[in-house]
Coordinates of C-alpha atoms in Angstrom, one line a residue:
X1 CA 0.0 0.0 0.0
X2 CA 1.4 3.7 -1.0
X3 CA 2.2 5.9 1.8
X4 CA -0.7 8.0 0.1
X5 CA -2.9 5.0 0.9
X6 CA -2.1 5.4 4.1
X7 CA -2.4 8.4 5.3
X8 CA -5.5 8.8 3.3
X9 CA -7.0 5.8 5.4
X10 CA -5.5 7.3 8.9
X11 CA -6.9 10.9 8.1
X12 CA -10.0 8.8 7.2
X13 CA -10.1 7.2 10.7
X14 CA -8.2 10.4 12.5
X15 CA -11.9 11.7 11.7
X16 CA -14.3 9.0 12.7
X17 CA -13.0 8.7 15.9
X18 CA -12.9 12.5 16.4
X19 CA -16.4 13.1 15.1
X20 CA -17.5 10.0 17.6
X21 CA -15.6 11.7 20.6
X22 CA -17.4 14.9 19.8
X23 CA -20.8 13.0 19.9
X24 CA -19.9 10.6 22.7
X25 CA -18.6 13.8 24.8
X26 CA -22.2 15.5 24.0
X27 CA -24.2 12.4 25.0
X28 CA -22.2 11.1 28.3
X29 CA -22.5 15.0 29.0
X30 CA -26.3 14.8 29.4
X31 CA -27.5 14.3 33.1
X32 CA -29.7 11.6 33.2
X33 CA -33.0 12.3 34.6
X34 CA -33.0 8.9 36.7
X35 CA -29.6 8.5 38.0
X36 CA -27.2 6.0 36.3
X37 CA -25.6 3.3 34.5
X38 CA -27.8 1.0 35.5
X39 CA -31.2 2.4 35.1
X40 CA -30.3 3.5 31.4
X41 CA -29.2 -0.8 31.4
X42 CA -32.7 -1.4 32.7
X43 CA -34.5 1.3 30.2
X44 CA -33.1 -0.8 27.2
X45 CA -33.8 -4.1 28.4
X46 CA -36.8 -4.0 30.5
X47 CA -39.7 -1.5 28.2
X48 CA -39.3 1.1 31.0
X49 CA -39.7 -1.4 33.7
X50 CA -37.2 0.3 36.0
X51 CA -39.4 3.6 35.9
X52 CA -42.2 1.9 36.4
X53 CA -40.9 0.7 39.5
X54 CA -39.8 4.0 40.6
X55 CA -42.9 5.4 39.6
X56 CA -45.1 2.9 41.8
X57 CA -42.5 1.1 43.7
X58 CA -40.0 1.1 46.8
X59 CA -36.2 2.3 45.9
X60 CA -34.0 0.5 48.3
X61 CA -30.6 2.6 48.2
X62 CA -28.3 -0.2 46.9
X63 CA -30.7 -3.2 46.4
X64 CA -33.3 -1.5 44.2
X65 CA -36.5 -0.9 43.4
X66 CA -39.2 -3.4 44.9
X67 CA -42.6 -3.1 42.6
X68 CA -45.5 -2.3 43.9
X69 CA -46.8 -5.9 44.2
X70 CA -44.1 -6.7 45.7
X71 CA -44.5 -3.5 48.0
X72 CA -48.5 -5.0 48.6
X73 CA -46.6 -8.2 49.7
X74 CA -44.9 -6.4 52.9
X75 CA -48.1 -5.2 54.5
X76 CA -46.7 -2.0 55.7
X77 CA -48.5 -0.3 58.8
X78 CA -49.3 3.2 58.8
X79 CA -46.3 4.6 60.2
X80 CA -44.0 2.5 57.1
X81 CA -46.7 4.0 54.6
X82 CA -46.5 7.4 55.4
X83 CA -43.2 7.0 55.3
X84 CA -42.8 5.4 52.1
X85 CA -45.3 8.3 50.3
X86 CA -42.6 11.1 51.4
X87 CA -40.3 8.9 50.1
X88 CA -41.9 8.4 46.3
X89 CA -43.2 12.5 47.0
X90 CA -39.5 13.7 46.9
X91 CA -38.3 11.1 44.3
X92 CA -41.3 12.5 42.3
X93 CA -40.4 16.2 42.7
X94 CA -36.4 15.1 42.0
X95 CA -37.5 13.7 39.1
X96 CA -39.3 16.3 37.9
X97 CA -36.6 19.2 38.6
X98 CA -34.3 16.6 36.8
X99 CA -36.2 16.5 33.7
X100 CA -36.6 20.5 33.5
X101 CA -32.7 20.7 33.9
X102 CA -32.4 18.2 31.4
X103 CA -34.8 20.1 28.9
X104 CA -32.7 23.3 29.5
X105 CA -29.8 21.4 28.2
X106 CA -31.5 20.1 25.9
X107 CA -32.5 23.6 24.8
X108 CA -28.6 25.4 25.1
X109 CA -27.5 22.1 22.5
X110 CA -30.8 23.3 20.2
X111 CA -29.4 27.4 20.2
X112 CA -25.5 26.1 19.8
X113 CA -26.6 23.8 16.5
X114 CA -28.7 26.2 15.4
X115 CA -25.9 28.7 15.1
X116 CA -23.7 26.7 14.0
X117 CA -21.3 26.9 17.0
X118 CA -20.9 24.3 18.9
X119 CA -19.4 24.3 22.3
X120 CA -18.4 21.5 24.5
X121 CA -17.4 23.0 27.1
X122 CA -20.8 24.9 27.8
X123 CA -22.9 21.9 27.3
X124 CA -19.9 20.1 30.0
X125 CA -20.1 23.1 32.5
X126 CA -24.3 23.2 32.6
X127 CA -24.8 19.6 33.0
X128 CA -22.1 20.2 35.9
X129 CA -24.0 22.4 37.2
X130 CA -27.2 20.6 37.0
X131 CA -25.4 17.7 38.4
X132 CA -24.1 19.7 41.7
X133 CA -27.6 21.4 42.2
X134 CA -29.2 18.1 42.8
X135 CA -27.1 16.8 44.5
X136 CA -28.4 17.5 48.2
X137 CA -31.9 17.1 47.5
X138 CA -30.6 13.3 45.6
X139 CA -28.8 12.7 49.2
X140 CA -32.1 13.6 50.9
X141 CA -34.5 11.8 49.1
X142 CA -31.9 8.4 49.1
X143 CA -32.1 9.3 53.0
X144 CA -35.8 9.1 53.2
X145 CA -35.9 5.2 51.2
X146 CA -33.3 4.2 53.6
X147 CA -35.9 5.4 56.4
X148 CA -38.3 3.1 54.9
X149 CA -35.8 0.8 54.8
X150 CA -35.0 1.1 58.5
X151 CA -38.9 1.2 59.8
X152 CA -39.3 -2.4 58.3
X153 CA -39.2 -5.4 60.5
X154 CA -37.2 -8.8 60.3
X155 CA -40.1 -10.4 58.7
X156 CA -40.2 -7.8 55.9
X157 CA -36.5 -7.5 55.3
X158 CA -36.6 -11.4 55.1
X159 CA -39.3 -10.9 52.1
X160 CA -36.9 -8.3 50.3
X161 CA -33.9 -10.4 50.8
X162 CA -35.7 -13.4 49.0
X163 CA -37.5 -10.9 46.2
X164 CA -33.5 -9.6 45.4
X165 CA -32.6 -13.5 45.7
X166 CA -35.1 -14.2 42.9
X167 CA -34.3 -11.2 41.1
X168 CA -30.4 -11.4 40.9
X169 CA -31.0 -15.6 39.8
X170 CA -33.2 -14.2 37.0
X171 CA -30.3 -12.0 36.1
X172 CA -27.8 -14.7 36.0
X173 CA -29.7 -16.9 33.8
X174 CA -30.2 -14.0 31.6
X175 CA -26.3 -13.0 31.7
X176 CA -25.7 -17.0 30.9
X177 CA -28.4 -16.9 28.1
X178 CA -26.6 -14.1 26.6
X179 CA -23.0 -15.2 26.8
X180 CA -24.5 -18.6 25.3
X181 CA -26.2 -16.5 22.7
X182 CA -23.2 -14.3 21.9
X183 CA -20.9 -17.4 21.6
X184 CA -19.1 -16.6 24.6
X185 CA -17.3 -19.6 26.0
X186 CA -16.9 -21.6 22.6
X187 CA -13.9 -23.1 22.1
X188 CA -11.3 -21.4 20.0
X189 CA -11.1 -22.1 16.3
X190 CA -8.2 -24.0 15.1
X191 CA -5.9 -23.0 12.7
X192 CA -5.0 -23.9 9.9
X193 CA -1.3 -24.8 8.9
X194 CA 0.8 -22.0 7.5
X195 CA 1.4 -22.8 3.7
X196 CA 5.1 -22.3 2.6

C-alpha cells in the first residue's frame, strides 16, 4: 500500500474517531433524569420497567427498586406507609426538577446547533451544574428510602432479601443466556497450517 494509501486511510479514521468523541462527549455529558448506569441498562432491556418501578415502587438505596406488588406483599402499617409516600413525593419532585434541567440542556445544544457553534465546554459546565444542584436534594431523598428501609421489621427484610434473591437468579440466567447467545465460552477455532 502507498504511503498516500495510508495516510489517506488514517486521516480517514483520524476523523471518525474524532467526530465519535465529539458525539460521545455530548451524550455522556447529558444528566440523566433517573440517576445511572444501571437504570439506562434497565431502560433498554426492560420496556421502562425500571421507571415503572420508581414510579409505583420502593427504591432500596443499593438493592433496588421493589414493585408495587411486591411492596403489597410487605403489608406495611401506617407509620412505614406514610413514610414510604414522602419517600416516592420527593423522588417524584427530584425527578421532575431533573427533567426541566435536562430540557434546559437540551435547549442550550438546540441554540448552539442552530448557530452553528458548537461548544463542549458549555454543554460540560451546565450539565455540571445541573449535576451539583441536585445533588443535596438526591442525598435527601436516598435518605428518606433508607428510612423506609430502616422502619421495616425482620419479617419484611426477610421478604426483600428473597425478592432480590429471585431477582439477581433471574439476572444470572439471563447474563448466561446471553453469553451462550453471543458465543461466549466456545472453544477457539483452530488453525489452519501456515502454507510455505
Amino acid at each position: 500500500m502507498s504511503r498516500f494509501a495510508i495516510r489517506s486511510n488514517l486521516a480517514a479514521l483520524a476523523f471518525v474517531v474524532a467526530t465519535g468523541g465529539l458525539a460521545a462527549g455530548a451524550v455522556m455529558a447529558a444528566p440523566t433524569a433517573d440517576g445511572g448506569p444501571a437504570a439506562m441498562q434497565q431502560r433498554h432491556h426492560g420496556g421502562g420497567g425500571f421507571h415503572k418501578a420508581m414510579r409505583d415502587g420502593l427504591m432500596i438505596p443499593g438493592l433496588g427498586p421493589v414493585t408495587k406488588a411486591q411492596v403489597a406483599e410487605l403489608k406495611l402499617d401506617e407509620k412505614q406507609q406514610a413514610l414510604f409516600k414522602t419517600a416516592q413525593d420527593s423522588q417524584r419532585s427530584l425527578h421532575e426538577a431533573r427533567r426541566e434541567a435536562g430540557g434546559k440542556r437540551h435547549d442550550l445544544l438546540k441554540a448552539q446547533l442552530d448557530s452553528g457553534k458548537l461548544d463542549p465546554r458549555a454543554l460540560i459546565e451546565a450539565s455540571d451544574k445541573s449535576r451539583d444542584a441536585f445533588g443535596a436534594q438526591a442525598k435527601q431523598v436516598r435518605d428518606q428510602w433508607l428510612a423506609v428501609w430502616d422502619s421495616l421489621n425482620d419479617t419484611q427484610r426477610g421478604q426483600v432479601t428473597a425478592m432480590v434473591k429471585e431477582r439477581q437468579a433471574r439476572m444470572q440466567e439471563r447474563h448466561a443466556k446471553m453469553e451462550a447467545r453471543h458465543g461466549k465460552g466456545k472453544a477457539p477455532a483452530e488453525t489452519a497450517p501456515a502454507a510455505n
